[in-house]
Short mmCIF file of C-alpha atoms in Angstrom, two decimals:
data_model
loop_
_atom_site.label_atom_id
_atom_site.label_comp_id
_atom_site.label_asym_id
_atom_site.label_seq_id
_atom_site.Cartn_x
_atom_site.Cartn_y
_atom_site.Cartn_z
CA MET R 1 100.44 159.57 173.24
CA LYS R 2 103.01 157.35 171.61
CA ARG R 3 105.38 158.34 168.84
CA LEU R 4 105.01 156.29 165.67
CA GLY R 5 108.55 154.97 166.28
CA GLU R 6 107.36 153.12 169.38
CA ILE R 7 104.70 151.18 167.46
CA ASN R 8 105.42 147.59 166.38
CA GLY R 9 102.14 146.64 164.77
CA VAL R 10 99.59 148.51 162.69
CA LEU R 11 95.97 147.46 162.22
CA ILE R 12 94.76 149.11 159.05
CA ASP R 13 91.10 149.42 158.19
CA ILE R 14 90.34 148.89 154.50
CA ASP R 15 87.19 150.79 153.36
CA GLY R 16 87.47 154.53 153.72
CA THR R 17 91.10 154.17 154.77
CA ILE R 18 92.81 152.42 151.83
CA PHE R 19 89.95 152.27 149.34
CA ARG R 20 86.84 154.21 148.52
CA GLY R 21 84.76 151.53 146.80
CA ASP R 22 87.29 150.04 144.36
CA GLN R 23 89.31 153.24 144.14
CA LEU R 24 92.68 153.21 145.92
CA ILE R 25 93.11 156.33 148.07
CA GLU R 26 96.05 158.39 146.81
CA GLY R 27 99.26 157.69 148.68
CA ALA R 28 97.82 154.74 150.64
CA LYS R 29 100.05 152.16 148.99
CA GLU R 30 103.20 154.21 149.64
CA ALA R 31 102.22 154.87 153.27
CA ILE R 32 101.72 151.14 153.90
CA GLU R 33 105.05 150.33 152.22
CA GLY R 34 106.70 152.95 154.44
CA LEU R 35 105.26 151.39 157.60
CA ALA R 36 106.30 147.89 156.51
CA SER R 37 109.83 148.93 155.57
CA SER R 38 110.29 150.54 158.97
CA GLY R 39 109.77 147.03 160.43
CA LYS R 40 106.19 147.27 161.63
CA LYS R 41 103.89 144.28 161.29
CA ILE R 42 100.90 145.17 159.16
CA LEU R 43 97.43 143.70 159.58
CA PHE R 44 94.51 144.53 157.29
CA PHE R 45 91.53 144.66 159.54
CA SER R 46 88.03 145.22 158.28
CA ASN R 47 84.38 144.85 159.22
CA ARG R 48 83.64 143.87 155.63
CA GLY R 49 81.67 140.68 155.98
CA ASN R 50 80.70 140.22 152.35
CA LEU R 51 84.24 139.45 151.22
CA SER R 52 86.35 136.41 152.02
CA ARG R 53 89.96 136.89 153.02
CA ARG R 54 90.95 135.50 149.63
CA MET R 55 88.85 138.15 147.88
CA ALA R 56 90.33 140.94 149.99
CA TYR R 57 93.81 139.57 149.32
CA GLU R 58 93.19 139.72 145.58
CA LYS R 59 91.82 143.25 145.82
CA LEU R 60 94.88 144.43 147.78
CA MET R 61 97.34 142.66 145.46
CA LYS R 62 95.61 144.10 142.40
CA ALA R 63 96.17 147.56 143.88
CA GLY R 64 99.87 146.73 144.38
CA ILE R 65 99.61 146.24 148.15
CA HIS R 66 101.51 143.10 149.13
CA THR R 67 100.40 140.97 152.05
CA THR R 68 99.36 137.41 152.93
CA ILE R 69 95.90 135.96 153.55
CA GLU R 70 96.84 135.41 157.22
CA ASN R 71 97.47 139.12 157.64
CA ILE R 72 93.92 139.97 156.63
CA ILE R 73 91.27 139.78 159.35
CA LEU R 74 87.70 140.30 158.17
CA SER R 75 84.45 140.02 160.10
CA SER R 76 83.31 137.26 157.69
CA TYR R 77 86.32 135.19 158.75
CA VAL R 78 85.85 135.97 162.44
CA ALA R 79 82.14 135.07 162.31
CA ALA R 80 83.03 131.75 160.70
CA ARG R 81 85.68 131.12 163.38
CA PHE R 82 83.16 131.83 166.13
CA LEU R 83 80.76 129.25 164.73
CA HIS R 84 83.55 126.76 164.07
CA THR R 85 84.79 127.03 167.66
CA ASN R 86 81.49 127.24 169.52
CA TYR R 87 78.82 125.67 167.29
CA PRO R 88 80.60 123.31 164.88
CA LYS R 89 77.61 121.01 164.48
CA LYS R 90 74.90 123.62 163.99
CA SER R 91 73.52 124.61 160.61
CA VAL R 92 73.19 128.22 159.52
CA TRP R 93 71.20 130.38 157.13
CA VAL R 94 73.09 133.17 155.41
CA LEU R 95 71.83 136.69 154.70
CA GLY R 96 74.96 137.72 152.89
CA GLU R 97 77.16 137.24 149.88
CA ASP R 98 79.60 134.75 148.34
CA GLY R 99 82.56 135.94 150.39
CA LEU R 100 80.82 135.09 153.64
CA VAL R 101 79.66 131.74 152.26
CA GLU R 102 83.27 131.00 151.28
CA GLU R 103 84.53 131.68 154.82
CA LEU R 104 81.77 129.51 156.31
CA LYS R 105 82.74 126.67 153.97
CA GLU R 106 86.40 127.06 154.93
CA ALA R 107 85.32 126.66 158.55
CA ASP R 108 83.20 123.56 157.75
CA ILE R 109 79.94 125.19 158.77
CA LYS R 110 76.94 123.65 157.07
CA THR R 111 74.03 125.56 155.60
CA ALA R 112 70.43 124.57 156.37
CA LYS R 113 68.27 123.49 153.43
CA ARG R 114 65.42 125.78 154.52
CA PRO R 115 65.57 128.92 156.66
CA GLU R 116 63.13 127.36 159.14
CA GLU R 117 65.69 124.65 159.94
CA ALA R 118 68.66 126.90 160.67
CA GLU R 119 70.02 127.26 164.19
CA TRP R 120 71.92 130.46 163.41
CA LEU R 121 71.23 133.29 161.00
CA VAL R 122 74.49 134.84 159.80
CA ILE R 123 73.95 138.43 158.66
CA SER R 124 76.39 140.48 156.65
CA LEU R 125 76.38 143.30 154.15
CA HIS R 126 74.42 142.17 151.11
CA GLU R 127 74.65 144.55 148.19
CA HIS R 128 72.43 142.32 146.04
CA LEU R 129 69.79 141.83 148.67
CA THR R 130 66.21 141.20 147.56
CA TYR R 131 62.92 141.02 149.44
CA VAL R 132 63.09 137.23 149.24
CA ASP R 133 66.48 137.20 151.01
CA LEU R 134 65.12 139.45 153.75
CA ASN R 135 62.01 137.31 154.13
CA ASN R 136 64.05 134.09 154.40
CA ALA R 137 66.15 135.64 157.15
CA PHE R 138 62.95 136.72 158.89
CA LYS R 139 61.60 133.16 158.67
CA ALA R 140 64.81 131.72 160.12
CA VAL R 141 64.60 133.95 163.20
CA GLN R 142 60.84 133.53 163.57
CA ASN R 143 61.52 129.80 163.73
CA GLY R 144 64.12 130.09 166.45
CA ALA R 145 67.46 130.78 164.75
CA ARG R 146 69.84 132.90 166.81
CA ILE R 147 71.49 135.89 165.12
CA ILE R 148 75.18 136.44 164.47
CA ALA R 149 76.09 139.58 162.54
CA THR R 150 79.49 140.20 160.98
CA ASN R 151 79.16 143.80 162.15
CA SER R 152 76.53 146.41 162.86
CA ASP R 153 77.88 149.44 161.00
CA LYS R 154 75.14 151.76 159.82
CA SER R 155 76.88 152.82 156.62
CA PHE R 156 80.09 152.33 154.71
CA PRO R 157 81.89 154.69 152.34
CA SER R 158 81.08 153.67 148.77
CA GLU R 159 82.27 155.40 145.62
CA GLU R 160 78.97 157.27 145.59
CA GLY R 161 79.02 158.40 149.20
CA GLU R 162 77.86 156.66 152.36
CA ALA R 163 75.80 153.55 151.63
CA ILE R 164 73.54 151.56 153.94
CA ASP R 165 75.40 148.74 155.71
CA VAL R 166 74.67 145.65 157.81
CA GLY R 167 72.93 147.80 160.42
CA GLY R 168 70.10 148.10 157.90
CA MET R 169 69.72 144.38 157.30
CA LEU R 170 69.96 143.72 161.02
CA GLY R 171 67.51 146.53 161.78
CA ALA R 172 64.93 144.98 159.45
CA ILE R 173 65.15 141.61 161.20
CA GLU R 174 65.30 142.97 164.73
CA ALA R 175 62.35 145.32 164.18
CA THR R 176 60.11 142.54 162.89
CA THR R 177 61.05 139.63 165.15
CA ASN R 178 61.50 141.38 168.52
CA LYS R 179 64.88 139.66 168.75
CA ARG R 180 68.32 141.22 169.12
CA ALA R 181 71.57 140.00 167.57
CA ASP R 182 73.14 137.44 169.89
CA VAL R 183 76.66 138.02 168.60
CA ILE R 184 78.17 140.92 166.65
CA VAL R 185 81.74 140.04 165.76
CA GLY R 186 82.96 143.19 163.97
CA LYS R 187 84.87 146.11 165.42
CA PRO R 188 84.63 147.38 168.16
CA SER R 189 84.10 143.83 169.55
CA HIS R 190 86.70 141.70 171.30
CA PHE R 191 86.19 138.94 168.70
CA MET R 192 88.09 140.98 166.11
CA VAL R 193 90.69 142.13 168.62
CA ASP R 194 91.45 138.57 169.77
CA GLU R 195 92.09 137.38 166.23
CA ALA R 196 94.26 140.40 165.47
CA LEU R 197 96.48 140.09 168.53
CA LYS R 198 96.88 136.35 167.99
CA GLN R 199 98.07 136.96 164.45
CA LEU R 200 100.34 139.91 165.33
CA ASN R 201 101.62 138.29 168.53
CA LEU R 202 101.76 141.75 170.12
CA ILE R 203 99.94 143.52 172.94
CA PRO R 204 97.62 146.47 172.25
CA GLU R 205 99.96 149.17 173.56
CA GLU R 206 102.51 148.27 170.90
CA CYS R 207 99.89 148.68 168.18
CA LEU R 208 98.25 151.50 166.24
CA VAL R 209 94.75 151.28 164.76
CA ILE R 210 94.28 153.35 161.61
CA GLY R 211 90.73 153.78 160.40
CA ASP R 212 88.01 156.16 159.29
CA SER R 213 85.25 155.21 161.71
CA LEU R 214 84.77 156.69 165.16
CA GLY R 215 82.20 154.06 166.10
CA SER R 216 84.18 150.99 165.10
CA ASP R 217 87.92 151.69 164.59
CA MET R 218 88.44 154.42 167.15
CA ALA R 219 86.00 153.05 169.73
CA MET R 220 87.79 149.71 169.57
CA GLY R 221 91.21 151.29 169.83
CA GLU R 222 90.20 153.32 172.83
CA LEU R 223 88.45 150.45 174.64
CA PHE R 224 91.23 147.89 174.19
CA GLY R 225 94.22 150.15 174.72
CA PHE R 226 95.57 150.62 171.20
CA SER R 227 96.96 153.89 169.91
CA THR R 228 94.57 155.41 167.41
CA ALA R 229 94.82 157.35 164.18
CA LEU R 230 91.63 158.62 162.59
CA VAL R 231 91.72 159.35 158.85
CA LEU R 232 89.27 161.75 157.22
CA THR R 233 89.05 159.91 153.88
CA GLY R 234 85.97 157.91 154.88
CA GLY R 235 82.84 158.25 156.96
CA THR R 236 84.01 160.89 159.44
CA THR R 237 84.20 164.64 158.82
CA GLY R 238 86.77 166.95 160.37
CA GLU R 239 84.00 168.53 162.41
CA GLN R 240 82.97 165.18 163.90
CA ALA R 241 86.62 164.32 164.54
CA GLU R 242 87.11 167.57 166.41
CA LYS R 243 84.45 166.71 168.98
CA TYR R 244 86.11 163.39 169.67
CA SER R 245 89.70 164.63 169.46
CA ASP R 246 90.58 164.32 173.15
CA LYS R 247 90.11 160.57 172.78
CA LEU R 248 92.30 160.18 169.67
CA ASP R 249 96.08 160.03 169.34
CA PHE R 250 96.26 161.26 165.74
CA ILE R 251 93.85 162.86 163.29
CA LEU R 252 95.11 162.58 159.73
CA SER R 253 93.63 163.94 156.54
CA SER R 254 94.62 160.61 154.96
CA ILE R 255 96.71 157.51 155.65
CA ALA R 256 99.11 159.09 153.16
CA SER R 257 100.00 161.71 155.79
CA LEU R 258 101.82 159.01 157.76
CA ILE R 259 104.77 159.15 155.39
CA THR R 260 105.71 162.59 156.60
CA THR R 261 104.76 162.33 160.28
CA ASP R 262 107.33 159.65 161.18
CA MET M 1 28.83 144.16 173.66
CA LYS M 2 26.56 144.97 170.73
CA ARG M 3 24.49 142.51 168.76
CA LEU M 4 25.32 142.33 165.09
CA GLY M 5 21.82 143.65 164.35
CA GLU M 6 22.70 147.01 165.94
CA ILE M 7 25.66 147.52 163.59
CA ASN M 8 25.23 149.80 160.58
CA GLY M 9 28.72 149.74 159.11
CA VAL M 10 31.40 147.08 158.82
CA LEU M 11 35.10 147.78 158.26
CA ILE M 12 36.59 144.61 156.80
CA ASP M 13 40.31 143.98 156.73
CA ILE M 14 41.52 142.29 153.54
CA ASP M 15 44.69 140.17 154.09
CA GLY M 16 44.21 137.32 156.51
CA THR M 17 40.50 138.14 156.70
CA ILE M 18 39.23 137.81 153.13
CA PHE M 19 42.36 136.57 151.36
CA ARG M 20 45.47 134.62 152.20
CA GLY M 21 47.83 135.87 149.50
CA ASP M 22 45.68 135.61 146.36
CA GLN M 23 43.56 132.81 147.79
CA LEU M 24 40.01 133.75 148.81
CA ILE M 25 39.18 132.44 152.28
CA GLU M 26 36.32 129.95 152.10
CA GLY M 27 32.97 131.51 152.83
CA ALA M 28 34.29 135.09 152.89
CA LYS M 29 32.36 136.17 149.81
CA GLU M 30 29.07 134.78 151.14
CA ALA M 31 29.62 136.36 154.57
CA ILE M 32 30.20 139.78 152.99
CA GLU M 33 27.12 139.38 150.77
CA GLY M 34 25.14 138.48 153.87
CA LEU M 35 26.26 141.62 155.69
CA ALA M 36 25.51 143.79 152.67
CA SER M 37 22.07 142.30 152.08
CA SER M 38 21.14 142.94 155.71
CA GLY M 39 21.64 146.64 154.93
CA LYS M 40 25.05 147.27 156.46
CA LYS M 41 27.49 149.59 154.75
CA ILE M 42 30.68 147.70 153.88
CA LEU M 43 34.13 149.26 153.79
CA PHE M 44 37.24 147.34 152.78
CA PHE M 45 39.93 148.63 155.02
CA SER M 46 43.53 147.52 154.74
CA ASN M 47 47.07 148.49 155.72
CA ARG M 48 48.26 147.23 152.35
CA GLY M 49 50.30 150.11 151.01
CA ASN M 50 51.70 148.42 147.94
CA LEU M 51 48.34 148.29 146.16
CA SER M 52 46.29 151.17 144.81
CA ARG M 53 42.57 151.25 145.46
CA ARG M 54 42.04 150.40 141.79
CA MET M 55 44.21 147.28 142.15
CA ALA M 56 42.40 146.18 145.30
CA TYR M 57 39.07 146.81 143.56
CA GLU M 58 40.10 144.55 140.69
CA LYS M 59 41.29 141.85 143.08
CA LEU M 60 37.98 141.92 144.97
CA MET M 61 35.87 141.96 141.81
CA LYS M 62 37.87 139.07 140.36
CA ALA M 63 37.01 137.08 143.47
CA GLY M 64 33.33 137.92 142.98
CA ILE M 65 33.17 140.51 145.76
CA HIS M 66 31.30 143.58 144.53
CA THR M 67 32.17 147.04 145.80
CA THR M 68 33.24 150.49 144.56
CA ILE M 69 36.67 152.12 144.64
CA GLU M 70 35.33 154.66 147.16
CA ASN M 71 34.49 151.88 149.58
CA ILE M 72 38.10 150.70 149.68
CA ILE M 73 40.42 152.49 152.09
CA LEU M 74 44.08 151.49 151.85
CA SER M 75 47.09 152.93 153.64
CA SER M 76 48.60 153.83 150.24
CA TYR M 77 45.59 156.06 149.55
CA VAL M 78 45.59 157.56 153.04
CA ALA M 79 49.32 158.34 152.86
CA ALA M 80 48.77 160.09 149.53
CA ARG M 81 45.85 162.07 151.03
CA PHE M 82 48.01 163.15 153.97
CA LEU M 83 50.66 164.52 151.62
CA HIS M 84 48.07 166.08 149.33
CA THR M 85 46.42 167.90 152.24
CA ASN M 86 49.47 168.90 154.25
CA TYR M 87 52.43 168.98 151.85
CA PRO M 88 51.02 169.45 148.35
CA LYS M 89 54.14 171.23 147.05
CA LYS M 90 56.78 168.88 148.47
CA SER M 91 58.49 166.18 146.47
CA VAL M 92 58.79 162.62 147.68
CA TRP M 93 60.96 159.53 147.24
CA VAL M 94 59.16 156.20 147.24
CA LEU M 95 60.36 152.95 148.82
CA GLY M 96 57.43 150.96 147.59
CA GLU M 97 55.61 149.55 144.62
CA ASP M 98 53.47 150.61 141.67
CA GLY M 99 50.26 150.73 143.66
CA LEU M 100 51.64 153.35 146.00
CA VAL M 101 53.07 155.34 143.10
CA GLU M 102 49.64 155.26 141.46
CA GLU M 103 47.96 156.70 144.56
CA LEU M 104 50.61 159.43 144.85
CA LYS M 105 50.04 160.36 141.21
CA GLU M 106 46.28 160.48 141.77
CA ALA M 107 46.95 162.93 144.61
CA ASP M 108 49.26 165.08 142.41
CA ILE M 109 52.32 164.44 144.56
CA LYS M 110 55.53 164.83 142.64
CA THR M 111 58.52 162.51 142.89
CA ALA M 112 62.03 163.89 143.34
CA LYS M 113 64.56 163.13 140.60
CA ARG M 114 67.17 161.99 143.12
CA PRO M 115 66.65 160.64 146.65
CA GLU M 116 68.85 163.43 148.05
CA GLU M 117 66.33 166.02 146.84
CA ALA M 118 63.21 164.49 148.38
CA GLU M 119 61.45 166.17 151.29
CA TRP M 120 59.51 163.05 152.28
CA LEU M 121 60.36 159.39 152.03
CA VAL M 122 57.21 157.31 151.58
CA ILE M 123 57.72 153.73 152.79
CA SER M 124 55.46 150.82 152.06
CA LEU M 125 55.64 147.07 151.65
CA HIS M 126 57.98 146.32 148.78
CA GLU M 127 57.99 142.68 147.75
CA HIS M 128 60.51 143.34 144.98
CA LEU M 129 62.87 145.35 147.13
CA THR M 130 66.57 145.35 146.27
CA TYR M 131 69.63 146.69 148.07
CA VAL M 132 69.62 149.67 145.70
CA ASP M 133 66.06 150.59 146.74
CA LEU M 134 67.00 150.38 150.39
CA ASN M 135 70.12 152.45 149.83
CA ASN M 136 68.20 155.16 147.97
CA ALA M 137 65.74 155.41 150.85
CA PHE M 138 68.69 155.63 153.24
CA LYS M 139 70.17 158.47 151.17
CA ALA M 140 66.89 160.37 151.15
CA VAL M 141 66.65 160.32 154.94
CA GLN M 142 70.35 161.01 155.45
CA ASN M 143 69.82 164.12 153.35
CA GLY M 144 66.93 165.36 155.42
CA ALA M 145 63.77 163.70 154.07
CA ARG M 146 61.11 163.08 156.68
CA ILE M 147 59.54 159.61 156.83
CA ILE M 148 55.93 158.67 156.20
CA ALA M 149 55.13 154.95 156.35
CA THR M 150 51.91 153.44 155.04
CA ASN M 151 51.95 151.19 158.10
CA SER M 152 54.38 149.55 160.48
CA ASP M 153 53.13 145.95 160.57
CA LYS M 154 55.90 143.46 161.26
CA SER M 155 54.50 140.69 159.09
CA PHE M 156 51.55 139.87 156.89
CA PRO M 157 49.93 136.52 156.12
CA SER M 158 51.18 135.34 152.73
CA GLU M 159 50.28 132.07 151.04
CA GLU M 160 53.52 130.63 152.47
CA GLY M 161 53.01 131.78 156.04
CA GLU M 162 53.87 135.06 157.72
CA ALA M 163 56.12 137.27 155.56
CA ILE M 164 58.18 140.29 156.57
CA ASP M 165 56.24 143.54 156.17
CA VAL M 166 56.83 147.31 156.17
CA GLY M 167 58.19 147.11 159.71
CA GLY M 168 61.28 145.53 158.18
CA MET M 169 61.85 148.23 155.60
CA LEU M 170 61.21 150.91 158.20
CA GLY M 171 63.46 149.12 160.70
CA ALA M 172 66.33 149.13 158.22
CA ILE M 173 66.04 152.88 157.67
CA GLU M 174 65.44 153.80 161.30
CA ALA M 175 68.35 151.66 162.54
CA THR M 176 70.82 153.27 160.15
CA THR M 177 69.73 156.92 160.21
CA ASN M 178 68.83 157.41 163.88
CA LYS M 179 65.51 158.83 162.70
CA ARG M 180 62.02 157.68 163.49
CA ALA M 181 59.02 157.65 161.17
CA ASP M 182 57.29 161.03 161.39
CA VAL M 183 53.93 159.70 160.27
CA ILE M 184 52.53 156.17 160.19
CA VAL M 185 49.11 156.27 158.55
CA GLY M 186 47.99 152.63 158.78
CA LYS M 187 45.79 151.04 161.41
CA PRO M 188 45.67 151.60 164.38
CA SER M 189 46.19 155.31 163.51
CA HIS M 190 43.50 157.97 163.39
CA PHE M 191 44.42 158.74 159.76
CA MET M 192 42.75 155.54 158.61
CA VAL M 193 39.81 155.97 161.00
CA ASP M 194 39.10 159.52 159.79
CA GLU M 195 38.93 158.41 156.15
CA ALA M 196 36.73 155.46 157.03
CA LEU M 197 34.20 157.41 159.06
CA LYS M 198 34.03 160.14 156.40
CA GLN M 199 33.22 157.55 153.76
CA LEU M 200 30.73 155.60 155.91
CA ASN M 201 29.15 158.74 157.39
CA LEU M 202 28.67 156.84 160.66
CA ILE M 203 30.09 157.09 164.16
CA PRO M 204 32.32 154.32 165.61
CA GLU M 205 29.74 152.84 167.94
CA GLU M 206 27.56 151.97 164.94
CA CYS M 207 30.46 150.10 163.30
CA LEU M 208 32.17 146.74 163.57
CA VAL M 209 35.83 146.16 162.66
CA ILE M 210 36.58 142.67 161.37
CA GLY M 211 40.23 141.73 161.08
CA ASP M 212 42.95 139.21 161.88
CA SER M 213 45.46 141.47 163.60
CA LEU M 214 45.46 142.27 167.32
CA GLY M 215 48.03 145.05 166.87
CA SER M 216 46.31 146.90 164.03
CA ASP M 217 42.63 145.92 163.59
CA MET M 218 41.67 145.16 167.17
CA ALA M 219 43.86 147.85 168.77
CA MET M 220 42.27 150.44 166.48
CA GLY M 221 38.78 149.19 167.20
CA GLU M 222 39.34 149.31 170.92
CA LEU M 223 40.99 152.74 170.93
CA PHE M 224 38.41 154.48 168.76
CA GLY M 225 35.27 152.86 170.12
CA PHE M 226 34.31 150.41 167.38
CA SER M 227 32.93 146.97 168.06
CA THR M 228 35.52 144.36 167.21
CA ALA M 229 35.57 140.88 165.70
CA LEU M 230 38.85 139.03 165.53
CA VAL M 231 39.18 136.29 162.93
CA LEU M 232 41.70 133.45 163.28
CA THR M 233 42.38 133.01 159.56
CA GLY M 234 45.42 135.29 159.57
CA GLY M 235 48.27 136.33 161.82
CA THR M 236 46.68 135.58 165.20
CA THR M 237 46.39 132.17 166.85
CA GLY M 238 43.57 131.09 169.13
CA GLU M 239 45.99 131.08 172.03
CA GLN M 240 47.00 134.70 171.41
CA ALA M 241 43.35 135.67 170.98
CA GLU M 242 42.49 134.08 174.32
CA LYS M 243 44.88 136.35 176.23
CA TYR M 244 43.29 139.40 174.66
CA SER M 245 39.71 138.15 174.79
CA ASP M 246 38.41 140.51 177.48
CA LYS M 247 39.09 143.38 175.08
CA LEU M 248 37.31 141.84 172.08
CA ASP M 249 33.60 141.67 171.26
CA PHE M 250 33.78 138.58 169.03
CA ILE M 251 36.38 135.93 168.27
CA LEU M 252 35.55 134.04 165.08
CA SER M 253 37.32 131.12 163.47
CA SER M 254 36.68 132.88 160.15
CA ILE M 255 34.66 135.75 158.69
CA ALA M 256 32.50 132.96 157.28
CA SER M 257 31.19 132.32 160.81
CA LEU M 258 29.30 135.62 160.65
CA ILE M 259 26.61 134.09 158.44
CA THR M 260 25.33 131.97 161.28
CA THR M 261 25.87 134.32 164.23
CA ASP M 262 23.37 136.97 163.14
#
């Protein structure tokens, strides 16, 4: 286990770690300021695929957390980068929200006119989903579109408790088309890690991942050789953390605890 | 293989067999009249869980097809009967439409005030589904509700081609809760067969199942010892039918073909 003093970069999850819904978690802002003022590079690093980086930037700034768009890595952005790099001429159909559409536009990815014509279906969290949206995504895949999902989290911490996440949308499509997602970019995948390390210009053992999810944040940290700090302000209970504790470097009641542990 | 003359009861699927969406399939009405006038008992027999029997009755009557409510067996009705018989004091949460709610009311099943309080989640096709509906169903199951699905069909034949069915809604919940449906009442299950035989007062070998689905209509027919007639007006192509043909008694381009085969 590393001491916090040996860490040069911190990858901070957003939902359940800094915010609960739109509510800033008490002490989060101060903890992040403390990390930054001790010279650590800070990256905001989230599986949220329904926001664009610009939207996340505005949300952070509004809460008094200063950063730059480049220091925010979201699965919406990473999905758009994947398509831009590997399939720049293909058209997509989106099961997702404005933030994802914004990132796809930024990456010059074009949208098919009809779901049947799309070569990729891009799936993200869609909190305004309707049956028609689900059916269009189904049609795209039935007609041959491959599936890229921003992430496959089962739930995310909303202000009213855990809420169904992309795993639900993806589950609906997979169960009815007999297809599996071809690409899932979100944590714990290497797609997110690659973008993060490129931006930080550090290697994993210099970095700490702070997050609330065992399945995405901690699993990624463990697999890729980051130090890990689990916070209990999101989707993981102390009891669940306990079972997994031999694989974690820190278990914190909140990111706010970091102020006093350094 | 039986001749049609040896058949005393006919179980007729509705979607893809009599209707495509709201459109009556040409010759369906006359074929059904022909069967009825040759003395066969007719049962309308559908996995549609978003309609009540009253609604299906009105739809049939409007199309000029005469029947009684008792001679319509829908998965919404059968799900409500299951709960009425086995769990009459439990409260449910519904991921479904008015027709299902109507059947549950008819069976004196009470609805929980909040999803977290429900002891059963009842899932059906929901063509006006929103994210909030999906999330409430997720909450019910996360808080311990068991799952009863009217059916688990992946798609149904709508006027605009195959559309995503209950399998999608169920897939979303199963993928995010790590639970499986406890009860699926629709064809090819015995729940539907039991209700049908009770109403017809016949045994399977006296009956013919007419439907467009290999997975529900034909699989049920084969498993329970009915004669089977596949129609190609719905979800099954001639090519698919061909592969399965040694397990079917009849393959018909449409239910309308029955007029001339007897």
